[in-house]
Coordinates of C-alpha atoms in Angstrom, one line a residue:
M1 CA 29.8 -5.2 8.2
D2 CA 30.3 -2.2 6.0
F3 CA 27.4 -0.8 4.9
T4 CA 29.2 2.6 2.8
P5 CA 28.5 3.0 -0.1
T6 CA 30.7 3.4 -3.3
E7 CA 31.6 5.8 -5.5
E8 CA 29.0 4.1 -8.1
Q9 CA 26.3 3.6 -5.4
S10 CA 26.5 7.6 -3.9
A11 CA 26.2 8.5 -8.1
V12 CA 23.1 6.3 -8.4
R13 CA 21.5 7.8 -5.3
E14 CA 22.2 11.4 -6.0
L15 CA 20.6 10.7 -9.4
A16 CA 17.6 9.3 -8.2
G17 CA 17.2 12.4 -5.7
Q18 CA 17.2 14.6 -8.3
I19 CA 15.0 13.1 -10.8
F20 CA 12.5 12.1 -8.3
G21 CA 12.6 15.3 -6.7
D22 CA 12.1 17.5 -10.1
L23 CA 9.9 15.6 -11.8
S24 CA 7.3 13.5 -8.7
T25 CA 5.6 16.5 -7.1
H26 CA 2.8 16.3 -5.4
E27 CA 0.9 18.3 -8.6
R28 CA 2.1 15.4 -10.9
L29 CA 0.9 12.3 -8.3
A30 CA -2.2 14.0 -8.4
A31 CA -2.5 13.9 -12.2
A32 CA -1.7 10.7 -13.0
G33 CA -3.5 9.2 -11.1
T34 CA -3.4 5.3 -10.3
G35 CA -1.1 4.5 -13.5
T36 CA 2.9 5.0 -13.7
D37 CA 4.5 8.5 -14.8
T38 CA 5.8 7.6 -18.3
E39 CA 7.7 11.0 -18.6
L40 CA 9.5 9.5 -15.2
W41 CA 9.9 6.6 -16.0
K42 CA 11.9 7.3 -19.6
A43 CA 13.8 10.2 -17.2
L44 CA 14.8 7.1 -15.6
C45 CA 15.4 4.5 -18.1
G46 CA 17.3 7.3 -20.2
A47 CA 19.6 8.5 -17.2
G48 CA 20.9 4.7 -16.6
L49 CA 19.9 4.0 -13.4
V50 CA 17.7 1.3 -14.6
A51 CA 20.9 -0.9 -15.7
A52 CA 23.0 0.7 -13.4
V53 CA 21.6 -1.9 -11.3
E54 CA 23.7 -4.6 -12.7
E55 CA 26.4 -2.9 -11.1
V56 CA 25.8 -1.2 -7.9
G57 CA 23.9 -4.4 -7.0
L58 CA 20.5 -4.5 -4.4
L59 CA 22.8 -2.2 -2.3
G60 CA 22.7 0.6 -5.0
L61 CA 19.0 -0.2 -5.4
V62 CA 18.2 0.0 -1.8
L63 CA 19.9 4.0 -1.8
A64 CA 17.0 4.7 -5.1
L65 CA 14.3 2.8 -4.2
E66 CA 14.7 5.3 -0.7
E67 CA 14.9 8.2 -2.9
Q68 CA 11.7 7.1 -4.5
G69 CA 9.5 6.9 -1.9
R70 CA 10.5 9.5 -0.2
T71 CA 8.3 11.5 -2.7
T72 CA 6.4 8.3 -3.2
A73 CA 6.9 7.9 -7.0
Q74 CA 4.5 6.3 -9.2
V75 CA 7.3 4.1 -11.6
P76 CA 7.4 0.2 -11.5
F77 CA 11.6 0.8 -10.1
A78 CA 11.4 -2.2 -8.2
A79 CA 9.7 -4.5 -9.1
S80 CA 11.3 -4.4 -13.0
C81 CA 14.9 -4.3 -11.1
V82 CA 14.0 -7.7 -9.0
Y83 CA 12.0 -9.0 -10.7
G84 CA 13.2 -8.6 -14.6
V85 CA 17.3 -7.4 -14.1
L86 CA 18.7 -8.8 -10.8
A87 CA 16.7 -12.2 -11.4
L88 CA 17.6 -12.7 -14.9
T89 CA 20.8 -11.6 -14.2
A90 CA 21.8 -14.0 -11.6
H91 CA 19.5 -16.8 -12.8
G92 CA 19.3 -16.9 -16.1
T93 CA 20.5 -18.9 -19.2
A94 CA 23.4 -16.7 -21.9
E95 CA 20.3 -16.9 -24.5
Q96 CA 17.5 -15.2 -21.9
R97 CA 20.6 -12.3 -20.5
E98 CA 21.0 -11.3 -24.0
R99 CA 18.2 -11.2 -25.0
L100 CA 15.3 -10.0 -22.3
L101 CA 18.4 -7.5 -20.7
P102 CA 19.0 -4.9 -22.9
A103 CA 14.8 -3.8 -23.7
L104 CA 14.8 -3.7 -19.8
R105 CA 17.4 -1.6 -19.2
E106 CA 15.8 0.6 -22.1
G107 CA 12.2 0.1 -20.2
G108 CA 10.8 -1.8 -23.5
T109 CA 10.5 -4.3 -21.6
V110 CA 9.0 -3.9 -17.8
A111 CA 8.8 -7.0 -16.0
T112 CA 6.7 -7.6 -12.5
G113 CA 6.3 -10.4 -10.0
A114 CA 3.7 -12.8 -9.1
F115 CA 5.6 -13.1 -5.6
P116 CA 4.8 -14.5 -3.5
A117 CA 4.2 -18.6 -3.8
S118 CA 1.2 -19.8 -2.5
A119 CA 0.4 -23.6 -2.9
G120 CA -1.9 -24.9 -5.1
R121 CA -2.1 -21.1 -7.0
V122 CA -0.2 -22.3 -9.9
R123 CA 0.6 -25.3 -11.8
A124 CA 3.2 -26.3 -14.5
T125 CA 3.6 -29.1 -16.5
A126 CA 6.7 -30.5 -17.7
E127 CA 6.5 -28.8 -21.3
G128 CA 6.3 -25.0 -19.2
E129 CA 2.3 -24.8 -19.3
L130 CA 1.1 -22.6 -16.9
T131 CA -2.3 -23.5 -15.7
G132 CA -3.5 -21.0 -11.8
V133 CA -4.7 -17.5 -10.8
V134 CA -3.1 -15.0 -8.4
P135 CA -5.6 -11.9 -7.1
L136 CA -2.9 -9.8 -6.7
V137 CA 0.2 -8.9 -9.2
P138 CA 1.5 -5.4 -8.2
W139 CA 2.5 -3.1 -11.5
L140 CA 0.3 -5.9 -14.3
R141 CA -0.7 -3.4 -16.2
D142 CA 2.3 -1.4 -17.0
A143 CA 4.2 -4.5 -17.2
T144 CA 5.0 -7.2 -20.5
H145 CA 6.5 -9.9 -18.8
V146 CA 5.6 -11.7 -15.3
L147 CA 7.8 -13.6 -12.9
V148 CA 5.2 -17.1 -11.7
P149 CA 6.5 -19.3 -9.0
D150 CA 4.7 -22.3 -9.9
E151 CA 3.5 -24.5 -6.5
E152 CA 7.1 -26.5 -6.1
H153 CA 8.8 -23.1 -6.6
G154 CA 9.8 -23.1 -10.3
L155 CA 10.0 -19.5 -11.6
W156 CA 8.6 -19.3 -15.1
L157 CA 8.9 -16.4 -17.1
V158 CA 5.2 -15.3 -19.0
R159 CA 4.2 -12.7 -21.7
V160 CA 1.6 -10.4 -20.0
A161 CA 0.1 -10.6 -23.9
D162 CA -0.5 -14.6 -23.3
A163 CA -2.2 -14.3 -20.3
E164 CA -5.2 -12.7 -19.1
A165 CA -4.8 -9.7 -17.3
E166 CA -7.6 -8.0 -15.1
A167 CA -7.5 -4.3 -13.7
V168 CA -7.5 -4.2 -9.7
E169 CA -8.0 -0.9 -8.0
T170 CA -6.3 -0.7 -4.3
T171 CA -5.4 2.5 -1.9
A172 CA -2.5 3.0 -2.9
P173 CA -1.8 4.1 -6.9
W174 CA -0.2 0.9 -8.4
A175 CA -1.3 -0.3 -11.4
A176 CA -2.7 -3.2 -9.8
G177 CA -3.8 -6.7 -11.8
R178 CA -5.3 -10.0 -11.2
L179 CA -2.7 -12.8 -13.4
T180 CA -5.0 -15.9 -14.8
L181 CA -3.2 -18.7 -16.7
D182 CA -5.0 -21.6 -19.0
G183 CA -2.2 -23.6 -20.2
T184 CA -0.1 -20.2 -20.7
R185 CA 3.2 -20.9 -22.5
A186 CA 6.5 -19.4 -20.0
E187 CA 10.2 -20.2 -20.0
R188 CA 12.3 -21.4 -17.4
V189 CA 14.4 -18.8 -14.9
G190 CA 16.8 -20.7 -13.2
G191 CA 17.1 -23.8 -11.0
A192 CA 15.9 -25.1 -7.6
M193 CA 16.9 -22.1 -5.3
A194 CA 16.4 -19.4 -7.8
Y195 CA 13.1 -18.7 -5.8
E196 CA 14.1 -18.4 -2.7
D197 CA 17.0 -16.0 -3.4
V198 CA 14.5 -13.7 -6.0
L199 CA 11.5 -13.6 -2.9
A200 CA 14.9 -12.5 -0.5
T201 CA 15.8 -9.8 -2.9
A202 CA 12.2 -8.8 -3.5
R203 CA 11.9 -8.3 0.5
T204 CA 15.2 -6.7 0.7
A205 CA 14.5 -4.0 -2.0
F206 CA 11.0 -3.5 -1.0
A207 CA 12.2 -2.9 2.8
G208 CA 14.3 0.1 1.4
L209 CA 11.0 1.5 -0.7
Q210 CA 9.9 1.3 2.5
A211 CA 12.0 2.9 4.2
G212 CA 12.4 5.9 2.3
V213 CA 7.9 5.9 2.3
C214 CA 9.1 6.1 6.4
A215 CA 11.4 8.9 6.1
G216 CA 9.3 11.3 3.1
S217 CA 6.2 11.2 6.1
L218 CA 8.7 12.0 8.7
A219 CA 9.7 15.0 7.2
R220 CA 6.6 15.7 6.3
A221 CA 5.9 15.6 10.2
V222 CA 8.4 17.9 11.5
E223 CA 8.1 21.0 8.9
H224 CA 4.1 20.7 10.0
T225 CA 5.0 20.8 13.8
T226 CA 7.7 23.1 13.7
T227 CA 5.4 25.2 11.5
R228 CA 1.9 24.8 12.7
E229 CA 1.8 26.9 15.9
Q230 CA -0.7 26.0 18.7
F231 CA -1.6 28.4 21.6
G232 CA 1.4 30.8 20.6
R233 CA 4.4 28.4 20.4
P234 CA 5.1 25.6 17.4
L235 CA 3.7 21.6 18.3
S236 CA 6.8 20.8 18.3
T237 CA 7.8 22.2 21.5
N238 CA 4.7 20.1 23.2
Q239 CA 7.0 16.6 24.9
G240 CA 4.0 14.3 22.8
V241 CA 4.9 15.3 19.6
L242 CA 8.5 14.6 20.1
L243 CA 8.2 11.6 21.5
R244 CA 6.2 10.7 18.1
A245 CA 8.7 11.9 15.5
A246 CA 11.5 10.2 17.9
D247 CA 10.2 7.1 17.9
A248 CA 9.6 7.3 14.3
Y249 CA 12.9 8.5 13.8
M250 CA 14.1 4.6 15.8
D251 CA 11.7 2.5 13.6
T252 CA 12.7 4.1 10.5
E253 CA 16.8 4.0 10.7
A254 CA 15.7 0.2 11.7
I255 CA 13.7 -0.3 8.8
R256 CA 17.3 1.8 6.6
V257 CA 19.8 -0.6 8.7
T258 CA 18.0 -4.2 8.6
S259 CA 18.0 -3.5 4.7
Y260 CA 20.9 -1.7 4.2
E261 CA 22.4 -5.4 5.8
A262 CA 20.8 -7.5 4.2
A263 CA 21.1 -6.0 0.3
W264 CA 24.9 -5.3 1.4
R265 CA 25.1 -9.5 2.6
R266 CA 23.5 -10.5 -1.2
D267 CA 26.2 -8.3 -2.9
E268 CA 29.0 -9.9 -0.7
G269 CA 28.0 -13.2 -1.7
L270 CA 26.7 -14.2 1.8
R271 CA 23.4 -16.0 3.2
Y272 CA 20.5 -13.3 3.6
G273 CA 17.6 -15.0 3.8
T274 CA 17.1 -14.6 7.6
H275 CA 18.5 -10.9 6.9
A276 CA 15.9 -10.4 4.0
L277 CA 12.8 -11.1 5.9
T278 CA 14.6 -9.2 9.8
A279 CA 14.7 -6.3 7.1
A280 CA 10.8 -7.2 6.3
W281 CA 9.4 -7.4 9.6
W282 CA 10.7 -3.7 10.4
A283 CA 9.2 -3.0 7.4
S284 CA 6.1 -4.1 8.0
E285 CA 5.2 -3.4 12.0
A286 CA 7.6 -0.5 11.9
G287 CA 6.5 1.3 8.7
T288 CA 3.0 0.9 9.7
R289 CA 3.6 2.9 12.9
V290 CA 5.6 5.3 11.3
V291 CA 3.0 6.1 8.4
H292 CA 0.2 6.8 11.1
A293 CA 2.6 8.4 13.7
G294 CA 3.1 10.4 10.4
Q295 CA -0.3 11.2 9.7
H296 CA -1.5 11.3 13.3
L297 CA 1.1 14.7 13.4
H298 CA -0.5 16.7 11.1
G299 CA -3.8 16.4 12.7
G300 CA -7.1 17.2 10.9
L301 CA -5.0 17.1 7.9
G302 CA -3.4 14.0 7.9
A303 CA -6.8 12.6 7.0
D304 CA -7.3 14.7 3.9
L305 CA -7.1 12.6 0.9
E306 CA -5.3 15.5 -0.9
H307 CA -2.9 16.2 1.3
P308 CA 0.4 14.7 0.3
V309 CA 1.0 13.1 3.8
H310 CA -2.0 10.7 3.1
R311 CA -0.3 9.0 -0.2
H312 CA 2.8 8.2 2.3
F313 CA 0.0 6.2 4.7
L314 CA -1.9 4.2 1.5
W315 CA 2.1 3.3 0.2
G316 CA 2.9 2.0 3.7
R317 CA 0.2 0.2 4.3
Q318 CA -0.1 -1.1 1.3
L319 CA 3.6 -2.3 1.5
D320 CA 2.7 -4.1 5.0
A321 CA 0.5 -5.9 3.2
Y322 CA 2.6 -7.0 0.5
L323 CA 5.3 -8.2 2.4
G324 CA 3.4 -10.0 5.2
C325 CA 1.7 -9.9 8.2
G326 CA 4.7 -9.2 11.4
G327 CA 3.7 -12.4 12.6
E328 CA 3.3 -14.7 9.1
L329 CA 7.5 -13.3 9.0
L330 CA 8.6 -14.0 12.6
A331 CA 7.3 -18.0 11.9
E332 CA 8.9 -18.1 9.1
L333 CA 12.3 -16.2 10.5
G334 CA 11.9 -18.5 13.0
E335 CA 11.6 -21.7 11.0
L336 CA 14.5 -20.9 8.7
I337 CA 16.7 -20.2 11.7
V338 CA 16.0 -23.7 12.8
T339 CA 17.0 -25.3 9.5
E340 CA 20.0 -22.8 9.2
R341 CA 20.5 -24.4 12.1
L342 CA 20.8 -27.7 12.1
T343 CA 22.4 -27.9 9.0
E344 CA 25.3 -26.0 10.7
R345 CA 25.3 -28.6 12.7
L346 CA 25.0 -31.7 10.2
T347 CA 28.1 -30.0 8.6
E348 CA 30.3 -29.6 11.7
K349 CA 29.4 -33.2 12.2
V350 CA 30.6 -34.5 8.8
M351 CA 33.9 -31.9 8.9
E352 CA 34.8 -33.6 12.6
E353 CA 34.9 -37.0 10.5
P354 CA 37.6 -36.7 8.5
A355 CA 39.9 -35.3 11.3
E356 CA 38.4 -38.4 14.2
K357 CA 40.2 -40.7 11.2
G358 CA 43.8 -38.8 10.8
E359 CA 42.7 -37.2 7.6
G360 CA 42.5 -33.8 9.2
R361 CA 39.8 -30.8 8.8
P362 CA 38.9 -29.7 5.6
S363 CA 38.4 -25.7 5.1
A364 CA 34.8 -24.6 6.7
E365 CA 35.0 -21.1 4.9
G366 CA 32.7 -22.2 2.3
T367 CA 30.3 -22.3 4.8
H368 CA 29.5 -18.9 5.3
R369 CA 30.7 -17.8 2.0
G370 CA 28.8 -18.7 -1.8
E371 CA 26.5 -20.7 -0.6
G372 CA 22.1 -21.2 0.1
V373 CA 20.4 -18.0 0.4
G374 CA 17.1 -19.8 1.8
A375 CA 14.0 -17.0 2.1

């Protein structure tokens, strides 16, 4: 494994950090309310960061999302890249890519996803008509298209204008909405494994976003405790403060490295379903601990709704809810590990049969690269 960013990936991270740092200030965030910062979104798309995701891959996107998370910038960067650019690049037809990708790169078209799928929530007919309700879709009010999985895990792209979207307020400033489908026309995206791949990609990307949120929260806590004095000395000289900050740092690094590994494996064409779930678990469980620590280390200021660190707290909790609780993720991870082990044993048994007949053993390389990416 080599997580060292390429020159292009490093350039994307640096450019994203510069744009988010310049335009996503606390004052602008407070003024934006619950909507998207349209000026920031135009700047990101104008700089080519959305289009660059096709070249720098998921790892490049994760690096850029870390920079977004540090500032809790209000743009549908993760959603549009995952459910739009990367989903269509990997699973769209040539006609779909030619028709939809140019507008996605420029930001005129914004995609989001009604993920994960829930049994019985959305039903699809053979003619491509969808019926069902998704209670909460992030960034739906800013999206022009939404990627919807049906109850059989088929993927469908729906124009928001053709469905019913009702605003839903959450504790974080995401322009979320309730999606109602009633015989809504949709176009199919990808085949049997498309849903698993997109879900694993989303988990990895949002885990990277959580790593940035945690890093930003911790940075604010460090600044506060090193400048705030109590009894004539900085708060950071207290052992309890140091230990709490150290634990938060280790949790943040765990989120970062697991999201890097999952992203790198996807870019290399390796199985990464279990790694995406691992990154999501760390982002959910450890992310909650970190944003709570950041708030607590600010003392009474951490409870102030106007303080910047409170935004990190809200974002961290929203990402925790979106990724799924730790127990659910661990249960799914266990089931996937068992399934993969059984598949490997079956594959080994099939490969041994020709050798027993004197026909030689076929190469096993194909069982490790380019196969399914189940999540």
